[in-house]
CSV table of C-alpha atoms and ligand atoms in Angstrom, one decimal:
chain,number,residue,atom,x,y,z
A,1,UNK,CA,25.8,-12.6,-9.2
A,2,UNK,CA,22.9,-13.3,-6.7
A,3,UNK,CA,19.1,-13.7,-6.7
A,4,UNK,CA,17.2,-10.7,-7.9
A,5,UNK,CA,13.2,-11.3,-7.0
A,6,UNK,CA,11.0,-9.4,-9.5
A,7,UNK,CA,7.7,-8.5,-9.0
A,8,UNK,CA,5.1,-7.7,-12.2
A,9,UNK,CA,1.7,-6.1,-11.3
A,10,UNK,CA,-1.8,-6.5,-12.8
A,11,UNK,CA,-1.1,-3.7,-15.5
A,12,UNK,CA,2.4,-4.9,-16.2
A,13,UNK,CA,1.0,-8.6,-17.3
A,14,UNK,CA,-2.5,-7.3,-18.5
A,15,UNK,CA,-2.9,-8.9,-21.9
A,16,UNK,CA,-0.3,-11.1,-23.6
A,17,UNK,CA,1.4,-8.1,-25.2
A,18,UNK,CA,2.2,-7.3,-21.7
A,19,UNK,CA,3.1,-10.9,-20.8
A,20,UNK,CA,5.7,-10.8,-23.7
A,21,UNK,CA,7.3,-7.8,-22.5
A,22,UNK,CA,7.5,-9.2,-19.5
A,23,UNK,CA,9.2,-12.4,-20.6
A,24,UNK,CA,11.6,-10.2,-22.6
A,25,UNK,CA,12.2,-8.4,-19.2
A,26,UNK,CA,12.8,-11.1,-17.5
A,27,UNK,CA,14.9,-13.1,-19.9
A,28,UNK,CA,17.5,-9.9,-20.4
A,29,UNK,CA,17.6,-10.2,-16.3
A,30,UNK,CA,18.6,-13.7,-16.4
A,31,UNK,CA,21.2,-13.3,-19.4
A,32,UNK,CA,23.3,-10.8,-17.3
A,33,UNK,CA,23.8,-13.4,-15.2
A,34,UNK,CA,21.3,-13.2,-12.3
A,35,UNK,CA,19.3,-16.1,-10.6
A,36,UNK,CA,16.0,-14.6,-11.1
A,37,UNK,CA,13.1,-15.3,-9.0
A,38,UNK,CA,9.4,-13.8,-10.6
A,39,UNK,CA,6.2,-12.9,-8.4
A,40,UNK,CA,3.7,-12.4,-10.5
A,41,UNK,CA,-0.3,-10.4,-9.9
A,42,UNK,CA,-3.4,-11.5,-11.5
A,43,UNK,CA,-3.9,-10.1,-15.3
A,44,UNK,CA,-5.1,-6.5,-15.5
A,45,UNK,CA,-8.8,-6.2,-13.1
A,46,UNK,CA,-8.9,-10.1,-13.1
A,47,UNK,CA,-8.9,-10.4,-9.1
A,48,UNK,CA,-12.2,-7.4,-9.2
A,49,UNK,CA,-13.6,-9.3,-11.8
A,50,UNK,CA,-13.5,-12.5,-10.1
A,51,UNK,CA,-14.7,-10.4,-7.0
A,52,UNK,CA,-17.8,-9.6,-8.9
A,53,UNK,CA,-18.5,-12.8,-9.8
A,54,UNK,CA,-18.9,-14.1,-6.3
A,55,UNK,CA,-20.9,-11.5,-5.7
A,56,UNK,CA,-22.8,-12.1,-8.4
A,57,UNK,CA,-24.2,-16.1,-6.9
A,58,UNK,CA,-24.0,-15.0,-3.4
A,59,UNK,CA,-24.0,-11.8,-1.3
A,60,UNK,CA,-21.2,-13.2,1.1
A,61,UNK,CA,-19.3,-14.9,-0.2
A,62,UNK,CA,-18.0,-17.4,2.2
A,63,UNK,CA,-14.3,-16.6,2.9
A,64,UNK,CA,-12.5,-20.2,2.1
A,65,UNK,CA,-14.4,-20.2,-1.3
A,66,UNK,CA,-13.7,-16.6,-2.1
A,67,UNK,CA,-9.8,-17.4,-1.4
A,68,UNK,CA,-9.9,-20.3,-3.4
A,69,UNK,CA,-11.4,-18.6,-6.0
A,70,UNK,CA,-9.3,-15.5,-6.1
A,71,UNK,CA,-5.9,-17.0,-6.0
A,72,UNK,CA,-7.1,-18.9,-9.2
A,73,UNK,CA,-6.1,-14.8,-11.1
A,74,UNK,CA,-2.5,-15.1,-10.1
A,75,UNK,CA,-2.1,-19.2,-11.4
A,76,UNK,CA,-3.6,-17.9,-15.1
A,77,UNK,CA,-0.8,-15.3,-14.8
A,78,UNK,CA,2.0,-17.7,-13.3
A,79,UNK,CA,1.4,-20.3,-16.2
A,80,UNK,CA,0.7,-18.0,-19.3
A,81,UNK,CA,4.1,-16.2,-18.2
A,82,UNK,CA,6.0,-19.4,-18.0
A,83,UNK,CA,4.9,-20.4,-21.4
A,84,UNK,CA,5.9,-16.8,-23.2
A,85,UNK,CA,9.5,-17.6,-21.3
A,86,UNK,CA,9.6,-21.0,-22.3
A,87,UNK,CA,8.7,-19.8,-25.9
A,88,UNK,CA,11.8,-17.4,-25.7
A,89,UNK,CA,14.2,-21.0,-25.2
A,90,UNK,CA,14.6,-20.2,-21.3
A,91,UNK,CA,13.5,-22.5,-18.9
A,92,UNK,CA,10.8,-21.4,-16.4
A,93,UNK,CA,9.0,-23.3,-14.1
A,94,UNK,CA,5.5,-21.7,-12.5
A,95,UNK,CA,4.9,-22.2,-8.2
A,96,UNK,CA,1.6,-21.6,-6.8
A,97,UNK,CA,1.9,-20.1,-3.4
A,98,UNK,CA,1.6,-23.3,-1.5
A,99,UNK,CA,4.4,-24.7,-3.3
A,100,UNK,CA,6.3,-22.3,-3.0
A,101,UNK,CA,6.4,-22.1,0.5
A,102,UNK,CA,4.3,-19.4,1.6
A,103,UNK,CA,2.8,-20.6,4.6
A,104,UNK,CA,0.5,-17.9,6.4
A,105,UNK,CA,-2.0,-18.2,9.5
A,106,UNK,CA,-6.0,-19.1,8.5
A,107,UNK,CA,-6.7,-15.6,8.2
A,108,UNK,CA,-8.9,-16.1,5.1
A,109,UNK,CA,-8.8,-12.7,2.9
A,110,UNK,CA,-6.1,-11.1,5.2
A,111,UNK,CA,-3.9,-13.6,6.0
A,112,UNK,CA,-0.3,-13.1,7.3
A,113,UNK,CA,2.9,-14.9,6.6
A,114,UNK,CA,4.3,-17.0,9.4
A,115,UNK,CA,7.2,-18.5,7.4
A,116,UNK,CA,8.5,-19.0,3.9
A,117,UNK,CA,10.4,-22.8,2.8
A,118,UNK,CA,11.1,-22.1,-1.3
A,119,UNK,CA,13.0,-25.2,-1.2
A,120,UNK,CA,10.9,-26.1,-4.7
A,121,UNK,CA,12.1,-22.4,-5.7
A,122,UNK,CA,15.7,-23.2,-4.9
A,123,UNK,CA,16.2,-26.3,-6.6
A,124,UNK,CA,14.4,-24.7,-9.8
A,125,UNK,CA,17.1,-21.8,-9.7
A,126,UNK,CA,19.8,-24.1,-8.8
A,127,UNK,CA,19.1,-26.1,-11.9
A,128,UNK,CA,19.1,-22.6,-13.4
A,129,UNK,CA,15.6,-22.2,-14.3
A,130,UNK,CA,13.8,-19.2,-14.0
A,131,UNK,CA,11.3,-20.0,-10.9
A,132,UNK,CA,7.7,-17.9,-11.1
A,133,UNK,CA,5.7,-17.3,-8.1
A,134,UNK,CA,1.4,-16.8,-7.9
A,135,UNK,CA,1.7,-13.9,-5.4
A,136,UNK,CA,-1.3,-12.7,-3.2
A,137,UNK,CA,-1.6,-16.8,-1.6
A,138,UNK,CA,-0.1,-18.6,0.7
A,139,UNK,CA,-1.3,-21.9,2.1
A,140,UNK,CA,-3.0,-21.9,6.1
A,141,UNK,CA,-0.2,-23.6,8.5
A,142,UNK,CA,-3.3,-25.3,10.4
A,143,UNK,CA,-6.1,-25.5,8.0
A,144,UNK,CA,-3.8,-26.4,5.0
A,145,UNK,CA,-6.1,-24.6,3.1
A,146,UNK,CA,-5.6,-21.8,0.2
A,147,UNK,CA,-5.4,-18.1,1.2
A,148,UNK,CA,-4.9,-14.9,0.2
A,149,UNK,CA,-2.7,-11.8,1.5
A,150,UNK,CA,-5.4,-9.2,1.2
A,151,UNK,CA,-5.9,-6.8,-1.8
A,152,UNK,CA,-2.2,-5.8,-3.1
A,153,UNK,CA,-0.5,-8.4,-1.3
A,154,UNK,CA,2.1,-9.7,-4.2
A,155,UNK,CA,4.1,-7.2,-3.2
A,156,UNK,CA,4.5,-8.9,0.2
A,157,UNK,CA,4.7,-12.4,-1.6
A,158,UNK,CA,7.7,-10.9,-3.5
A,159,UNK,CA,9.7,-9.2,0.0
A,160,UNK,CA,9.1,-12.5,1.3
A,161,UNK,CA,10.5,-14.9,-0.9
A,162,UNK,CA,13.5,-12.0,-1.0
A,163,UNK,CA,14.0,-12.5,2.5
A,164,UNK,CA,13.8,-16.1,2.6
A,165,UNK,CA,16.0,-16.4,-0.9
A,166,UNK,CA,18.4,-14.3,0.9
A,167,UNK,CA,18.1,-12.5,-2.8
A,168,UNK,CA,20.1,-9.2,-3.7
A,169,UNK,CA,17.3,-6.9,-4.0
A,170,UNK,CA,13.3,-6.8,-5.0
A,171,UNK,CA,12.0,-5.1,-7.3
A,172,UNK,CA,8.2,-4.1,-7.6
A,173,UNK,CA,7.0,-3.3,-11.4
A,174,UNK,CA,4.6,-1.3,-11.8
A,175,UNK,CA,2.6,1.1,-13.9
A,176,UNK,CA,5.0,4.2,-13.0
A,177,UNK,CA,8.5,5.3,-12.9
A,178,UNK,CA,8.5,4.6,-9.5
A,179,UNK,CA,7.6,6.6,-5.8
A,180,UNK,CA,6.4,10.3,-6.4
A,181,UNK,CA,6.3,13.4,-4.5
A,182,UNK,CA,3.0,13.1,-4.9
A,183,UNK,CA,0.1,10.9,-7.2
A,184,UNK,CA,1.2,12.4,-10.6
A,185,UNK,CA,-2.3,11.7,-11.5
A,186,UNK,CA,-3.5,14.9,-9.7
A,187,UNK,CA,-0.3,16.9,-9.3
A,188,UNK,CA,1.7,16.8,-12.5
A,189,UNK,CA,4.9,18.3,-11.4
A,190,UNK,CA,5.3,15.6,-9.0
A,191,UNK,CA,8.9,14.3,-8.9
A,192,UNK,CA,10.4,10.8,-8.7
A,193,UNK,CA,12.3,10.5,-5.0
A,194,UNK,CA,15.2,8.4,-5.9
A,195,UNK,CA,15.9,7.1,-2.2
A,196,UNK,CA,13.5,6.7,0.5
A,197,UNK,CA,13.6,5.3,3.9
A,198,UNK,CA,11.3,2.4,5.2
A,199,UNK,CA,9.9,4.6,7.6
A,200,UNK,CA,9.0,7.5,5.1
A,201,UNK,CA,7.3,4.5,2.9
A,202,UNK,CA,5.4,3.2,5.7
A,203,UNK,CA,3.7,6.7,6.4
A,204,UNK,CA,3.1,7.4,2.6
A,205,UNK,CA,1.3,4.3,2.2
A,206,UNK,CA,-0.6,4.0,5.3
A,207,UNK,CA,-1.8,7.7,4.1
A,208,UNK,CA,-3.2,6.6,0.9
A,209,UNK,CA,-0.1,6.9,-1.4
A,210,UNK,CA,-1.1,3.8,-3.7
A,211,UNK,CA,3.0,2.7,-3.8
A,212,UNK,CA,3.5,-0.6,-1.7
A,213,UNK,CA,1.3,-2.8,0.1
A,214,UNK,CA,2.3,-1.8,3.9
A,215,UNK,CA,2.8,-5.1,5.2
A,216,UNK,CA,5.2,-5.5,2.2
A,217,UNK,CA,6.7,-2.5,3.3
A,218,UNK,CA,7.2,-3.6,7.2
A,219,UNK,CA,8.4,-6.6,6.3
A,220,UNK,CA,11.4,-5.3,4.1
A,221,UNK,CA,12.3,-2.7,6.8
A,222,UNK,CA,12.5,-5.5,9.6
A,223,UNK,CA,14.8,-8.0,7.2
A,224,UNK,CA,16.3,-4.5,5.3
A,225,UNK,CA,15.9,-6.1,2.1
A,226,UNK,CA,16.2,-3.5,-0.8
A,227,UNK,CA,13.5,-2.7,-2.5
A,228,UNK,CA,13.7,-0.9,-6.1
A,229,UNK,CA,10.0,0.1,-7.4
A,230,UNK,CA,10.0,0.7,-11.0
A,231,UNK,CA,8.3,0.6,-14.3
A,232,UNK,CA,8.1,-2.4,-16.3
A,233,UNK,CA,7.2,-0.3,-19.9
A,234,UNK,CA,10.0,1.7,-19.5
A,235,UNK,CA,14.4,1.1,-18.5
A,236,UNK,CA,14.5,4.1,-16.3
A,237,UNK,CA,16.4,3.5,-12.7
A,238,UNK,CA,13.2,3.8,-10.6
A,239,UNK,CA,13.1,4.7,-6.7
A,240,UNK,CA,15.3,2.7,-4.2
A,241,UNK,CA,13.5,2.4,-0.8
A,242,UNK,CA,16.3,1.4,1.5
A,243,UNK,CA,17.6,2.3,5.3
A,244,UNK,CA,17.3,5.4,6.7
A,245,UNK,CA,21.0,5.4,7.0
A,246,UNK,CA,21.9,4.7,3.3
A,247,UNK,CA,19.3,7.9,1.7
A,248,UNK,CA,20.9,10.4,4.5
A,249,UNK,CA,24.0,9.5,2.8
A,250,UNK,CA,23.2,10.1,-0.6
A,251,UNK,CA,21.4,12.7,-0.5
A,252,UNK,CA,22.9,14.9,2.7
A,253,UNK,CA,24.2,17.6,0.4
A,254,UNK,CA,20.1,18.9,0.0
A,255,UNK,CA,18.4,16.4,2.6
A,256,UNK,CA,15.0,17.4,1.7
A,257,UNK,CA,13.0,18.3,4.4
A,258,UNK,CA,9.9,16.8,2.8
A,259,UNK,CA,10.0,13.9,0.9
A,260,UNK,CA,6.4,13.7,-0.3
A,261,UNK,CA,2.5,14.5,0.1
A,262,UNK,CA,0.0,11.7,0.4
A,263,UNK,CA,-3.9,11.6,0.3
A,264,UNK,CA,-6.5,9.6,0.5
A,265,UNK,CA,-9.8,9.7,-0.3
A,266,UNK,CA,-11.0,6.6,1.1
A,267,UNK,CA,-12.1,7.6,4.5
A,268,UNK,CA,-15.0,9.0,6.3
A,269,UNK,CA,-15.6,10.9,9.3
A,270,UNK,CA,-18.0,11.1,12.3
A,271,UNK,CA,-18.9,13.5,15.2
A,272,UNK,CA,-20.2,12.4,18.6
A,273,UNK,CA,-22.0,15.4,19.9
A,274,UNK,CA,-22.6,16.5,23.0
A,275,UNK,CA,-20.3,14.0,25.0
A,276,UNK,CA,-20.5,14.5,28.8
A,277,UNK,CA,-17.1,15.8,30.2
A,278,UNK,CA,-16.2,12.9,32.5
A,279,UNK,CA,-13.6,9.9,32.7
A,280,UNK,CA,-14.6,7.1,30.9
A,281,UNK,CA,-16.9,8.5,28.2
A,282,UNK,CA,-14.3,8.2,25.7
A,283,UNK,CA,-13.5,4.8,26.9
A,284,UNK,CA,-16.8,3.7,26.3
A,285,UNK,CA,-17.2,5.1,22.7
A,286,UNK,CA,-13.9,3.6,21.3
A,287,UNK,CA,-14.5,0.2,23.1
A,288,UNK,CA,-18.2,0.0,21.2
A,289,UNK,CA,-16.3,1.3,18.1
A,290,UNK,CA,-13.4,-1.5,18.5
A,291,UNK,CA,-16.0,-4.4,19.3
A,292,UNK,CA,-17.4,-3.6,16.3
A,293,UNK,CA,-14.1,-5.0,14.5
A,294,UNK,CA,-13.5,-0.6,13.6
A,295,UNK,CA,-9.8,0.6,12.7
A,296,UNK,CA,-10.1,4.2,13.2
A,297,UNK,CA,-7.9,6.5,12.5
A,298,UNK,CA,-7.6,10.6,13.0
A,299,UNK,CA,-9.2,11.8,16.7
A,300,UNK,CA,-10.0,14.7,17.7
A,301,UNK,CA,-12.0,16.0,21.2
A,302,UNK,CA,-12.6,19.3,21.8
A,303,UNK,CA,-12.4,21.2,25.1
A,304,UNK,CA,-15.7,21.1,26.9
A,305,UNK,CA,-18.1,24.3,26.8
A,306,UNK,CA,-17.9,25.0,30.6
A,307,UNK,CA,-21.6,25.7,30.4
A,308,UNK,CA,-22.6,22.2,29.3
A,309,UNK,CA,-19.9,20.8,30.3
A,310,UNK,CA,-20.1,18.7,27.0
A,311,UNK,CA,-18.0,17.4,24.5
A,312,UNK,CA,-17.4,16.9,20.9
A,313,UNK,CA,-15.4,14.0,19.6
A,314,UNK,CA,-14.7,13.0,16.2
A,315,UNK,CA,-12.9,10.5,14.3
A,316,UNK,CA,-12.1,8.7,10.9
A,317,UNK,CA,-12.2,5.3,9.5
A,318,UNK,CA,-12.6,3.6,6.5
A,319,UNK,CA,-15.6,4.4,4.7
A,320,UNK,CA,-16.7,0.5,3.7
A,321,UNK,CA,-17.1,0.5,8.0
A,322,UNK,CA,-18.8,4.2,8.1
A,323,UNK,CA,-22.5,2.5,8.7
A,324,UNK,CA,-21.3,-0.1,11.1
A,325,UNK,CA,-19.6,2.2,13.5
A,326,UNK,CA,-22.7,4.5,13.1
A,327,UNK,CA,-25.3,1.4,14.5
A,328,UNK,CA,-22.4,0.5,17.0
A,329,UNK,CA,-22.5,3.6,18.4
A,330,UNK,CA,-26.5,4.4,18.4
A,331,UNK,CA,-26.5,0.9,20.4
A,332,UNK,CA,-24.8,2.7,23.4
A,333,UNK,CA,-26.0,6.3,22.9
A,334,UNK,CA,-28.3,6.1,26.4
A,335,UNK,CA,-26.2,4.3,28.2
A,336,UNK,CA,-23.2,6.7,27.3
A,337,UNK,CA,-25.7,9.9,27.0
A,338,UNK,CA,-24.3,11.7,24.6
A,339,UNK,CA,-26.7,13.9,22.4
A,340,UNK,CA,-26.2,13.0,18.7
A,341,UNK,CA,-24.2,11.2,16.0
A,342,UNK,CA,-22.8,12.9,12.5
A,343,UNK,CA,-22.0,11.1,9.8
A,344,UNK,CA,-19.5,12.6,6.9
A,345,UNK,CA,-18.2,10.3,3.9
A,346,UNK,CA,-16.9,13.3,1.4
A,347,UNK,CA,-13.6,14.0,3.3
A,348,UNK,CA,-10.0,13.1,2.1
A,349,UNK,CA,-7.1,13.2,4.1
A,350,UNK,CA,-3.9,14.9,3.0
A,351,UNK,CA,0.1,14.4,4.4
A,352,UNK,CA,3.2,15.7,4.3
A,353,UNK,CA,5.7,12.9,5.1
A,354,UNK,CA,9.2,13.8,5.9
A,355,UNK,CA,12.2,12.2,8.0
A,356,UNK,CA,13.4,16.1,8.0
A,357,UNK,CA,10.6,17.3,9.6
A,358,UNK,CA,11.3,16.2,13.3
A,359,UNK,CA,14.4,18.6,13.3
A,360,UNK,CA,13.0,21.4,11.3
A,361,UNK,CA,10.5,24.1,13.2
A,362,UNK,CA,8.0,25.7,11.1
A,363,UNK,CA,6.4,22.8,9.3
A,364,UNK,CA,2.5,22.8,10.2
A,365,UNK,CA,2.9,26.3,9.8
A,366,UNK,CA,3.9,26.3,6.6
A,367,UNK,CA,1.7,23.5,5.3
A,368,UNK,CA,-1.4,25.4,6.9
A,369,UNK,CA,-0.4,28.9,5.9
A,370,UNK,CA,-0.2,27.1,2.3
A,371,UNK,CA,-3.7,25.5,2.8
A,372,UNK,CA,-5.0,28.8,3.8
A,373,UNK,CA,-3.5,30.5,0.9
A,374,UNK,CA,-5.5,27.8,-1.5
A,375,UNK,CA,-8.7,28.3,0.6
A,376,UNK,CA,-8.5,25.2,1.7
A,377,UNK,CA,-10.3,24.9,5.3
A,378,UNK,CA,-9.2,21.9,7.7
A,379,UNK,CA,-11.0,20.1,9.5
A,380,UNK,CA,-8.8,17.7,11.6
A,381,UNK,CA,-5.3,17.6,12.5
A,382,UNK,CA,-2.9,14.9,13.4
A,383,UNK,CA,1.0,14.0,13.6
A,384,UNK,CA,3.8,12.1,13.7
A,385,UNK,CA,7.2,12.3,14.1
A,386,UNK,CA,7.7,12.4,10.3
A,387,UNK,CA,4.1,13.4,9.1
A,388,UNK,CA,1.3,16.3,9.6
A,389,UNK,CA,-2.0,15.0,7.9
A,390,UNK,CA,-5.4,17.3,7.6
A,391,UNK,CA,-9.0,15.7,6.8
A,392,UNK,CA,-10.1,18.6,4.6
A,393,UNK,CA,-13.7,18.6,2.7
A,394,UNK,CA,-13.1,15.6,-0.6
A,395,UNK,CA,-13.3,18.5,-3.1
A,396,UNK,CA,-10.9,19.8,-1.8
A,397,UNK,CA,-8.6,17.1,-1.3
A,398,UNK,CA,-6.9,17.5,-5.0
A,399,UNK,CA,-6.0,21.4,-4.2
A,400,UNK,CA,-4.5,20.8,-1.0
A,401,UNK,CA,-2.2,18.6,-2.4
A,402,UNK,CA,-1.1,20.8,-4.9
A,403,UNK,CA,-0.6,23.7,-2.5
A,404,UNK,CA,1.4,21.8,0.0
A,405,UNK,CA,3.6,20.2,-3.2
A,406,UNK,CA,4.1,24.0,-3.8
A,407,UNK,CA,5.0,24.8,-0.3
A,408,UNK,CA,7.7,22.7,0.1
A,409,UNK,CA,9.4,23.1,-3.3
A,410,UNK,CA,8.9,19.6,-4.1
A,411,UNK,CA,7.8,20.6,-7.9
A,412,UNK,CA,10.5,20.1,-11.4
A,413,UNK,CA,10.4,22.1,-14.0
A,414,UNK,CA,9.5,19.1,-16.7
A,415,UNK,CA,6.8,16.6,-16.5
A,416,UNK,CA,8.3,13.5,-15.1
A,417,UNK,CA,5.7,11.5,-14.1
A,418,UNK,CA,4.0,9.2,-16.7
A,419,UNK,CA,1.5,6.8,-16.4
A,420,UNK,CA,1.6,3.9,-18.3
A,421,UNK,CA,-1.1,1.9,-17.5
A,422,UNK,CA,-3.3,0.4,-15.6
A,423,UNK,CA,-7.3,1.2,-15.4
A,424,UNK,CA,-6.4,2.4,-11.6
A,425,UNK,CA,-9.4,0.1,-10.8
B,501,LIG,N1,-4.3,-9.6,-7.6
B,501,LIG,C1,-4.4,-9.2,-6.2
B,501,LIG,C2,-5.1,-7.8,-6.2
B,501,LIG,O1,-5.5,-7.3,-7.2
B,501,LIG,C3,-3.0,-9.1,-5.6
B,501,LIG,C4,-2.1,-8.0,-6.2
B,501,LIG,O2,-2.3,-7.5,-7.2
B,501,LIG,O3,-1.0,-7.8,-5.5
B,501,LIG,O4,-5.3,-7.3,-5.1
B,502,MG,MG1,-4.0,-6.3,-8.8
């Protein structure tokens, strides 16, 4: 039997109740005869707690210091864990990033992993220990100093070490069953997907679906390494996110046209008003946007009035850069000459993600028909090949999801979904 890499969130490991369980999880793994390789997060909120704390002695924090600090969460976790195993007469042997191999650019806070040498993690499994991993860290190829994967990033840790372990699968505990049709904790009749591709993943989480870290997500699909996202407080077969290939064969005799709805609440929105009609207007708006270090997201540009001959534009980005942008783009309002800026932060963005759409007709339709019919008003539209997403006004973000979960049938008749745990923090 091969490796199997496992990977236990905040909420699984939250309290030494939840270590134990843990340990008991782990140690049944190993028993059936796996080599078993364990990423583990920071304890419950630890991470925002320590987050807090910096920003309690210093309003910015500087980046090395905050890294440092941080990945000190995931080594509490790492060694309490290796203890409750050790206590259960397995051996287990805890790994900080850096000695495990993770080595990632000097990107403090956001770093990115360049390559991964477990050769500590190999001889611990080859002696048949269990080997335990502090996710989230890696150690800076140049700098040789500590940092961190940005928020979420264990599950990248874990698809990783997969890769490099050349394991059997990963699987990512968490709080829930595994990957809904939608958050279960605003639509309850969401369902479990039991197969999903990489690319349907990709688009539910960059929408907002709280499943997988993205990056984890990319990375997997590039190496196809298996994932299997699942529920550590419960033995229920969770969902497998695999090759695009391997789901249309499983499930071809009802290929679902959409596999789930997304949303995301964490965005705002602004409107350049009165944009003269001309090339390089738009230019010069994006380019003070993206100087400004701005990911945006959603555009929109309405035809001209042919009165004026002015414009509208508007756009989305993340909320946390909504005053930025704003100065960024006051800075060139006379040069550009436009006539006004608006500024909206209670919108939420809501998708419907599906491989099956690019081959069925009649999808936005039915998705707006059903927003219409919920009196749900949008306000900005964009695709993909396997995604429609609205920005619709934030009260009505939770409706809209409900109504398009309708539309496409992706409801059962029991409550599956359960929540387990986890402050959602
Ligand atoms: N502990 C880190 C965080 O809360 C990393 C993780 O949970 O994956 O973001
Ligand atoms: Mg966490």
């Amino acid at each position: 039997m091969g490796i199997v890499v496992q990977k236990y969130g905040g909420s699984s490991v939250a309290d030494a109740a939840g270590i134990k369980r843990v340990a008991q999880r782990i140690v049944n793994t190993k028993k059936l005869g796996h080599e078993v390789v364990v990423v583990v997060s920071a304890m419950g909120d630890t991470t925002d707690e320590l987050i807090d704390l910096a920003n309690e002695v210093s309003p910015l924090p500087p980046a090395r210091e905050l890294d440092m600090l941080l990945t000190a969460g995931e080594r509490i976790s790492m060694a309490v864990l290796a203890m409750a195993i050790q206590n259960l007469g397995h051996e287990a042997r805890s790994f900080t990033g850096s000695q495990a191999g993770v080595i990632t650019d000097d990107a403090h806070g956001r770093a990115k992993i360049i390559d991964v040498t477990p050769g500590r993690i190999r001889a611990a499994i080859d002696e048949g220990a269990i080997a335990i991993v502090a996710g989230f860290q890696g150690v800076s190829q140049t700098t040789k100093d500590i940092t961190t994967l940005g928020r979420g990033g264990s599950d990248t840790t874990a698809v990783a070490l997969a890769v490099a372990l050349d394991a059997e699968v990963c699987e990512i505990y968490s709080d829930v069953d595994g990957i809904f049709t939608a958050d279960p904790r605003i639509e309850p009749r969401a369902r479990k997907v039991p197969r999903i591709s990489y690319e349907e993943t990709l688009e539910m989480a960059a929408q907002g679906a709280k499943i997988l870290h993205l990056r984890c997500v990319e990375y997997a699909r590039r190496y196809d390494m298996p994932i299997h996202v699942r529920s550590s407080f419960s033995e229920k077969e969770g969902t497998w996110v695999v090759k695009a290939e391997d789901v249309a064969q499983e499930d071809s005799m009802e290929a679902a046209i959409i596999t789930g709805v997304a949303h995301d609440r964490s965005q705002a929105k602004i409107t350049v008003v009165g944009v003269p009609d001309k090339p390089g207007e738009a230019a010069a708006l994006f380019r003070a946007v993206a100087d400004a270090q701005i990911n945006i997201d959603m555009i929109v540009q309405n035809v001209s009035a042919a009165a004026t001959s002015l414009t509208d534009i508007s756009f989305t980005l993340p909320r946390g850069e909504g005053q930025t942008a704003m100065a960024a783009l006051a800075a060139v309002q006379e040069t550009i000459g436009f006539e006004s800026l608006q500024y909206d932060d209670s919108v939420g963005k809501v998708s419907i993600v599906g491989a099956g759409m690019s081959s069925a007709p009649g999808i936005s339709a039915r998705f707006f028909e059903a927003l219409s019919d919920a009196g749900v008003n949008i306000e900005m539209i964009s695709t993909s090949e396997i995604r429609v997403s609205v920005v619709v006004s934030e009260t009505q973000v939770q409706d809209a999801v409900n109504a398009a979960h309708a539309a496409f049938d992706l409801g059962s008749d029991e409550i599956e979904a359960v929540v387990y745990g986890g402050t959602g923090r």
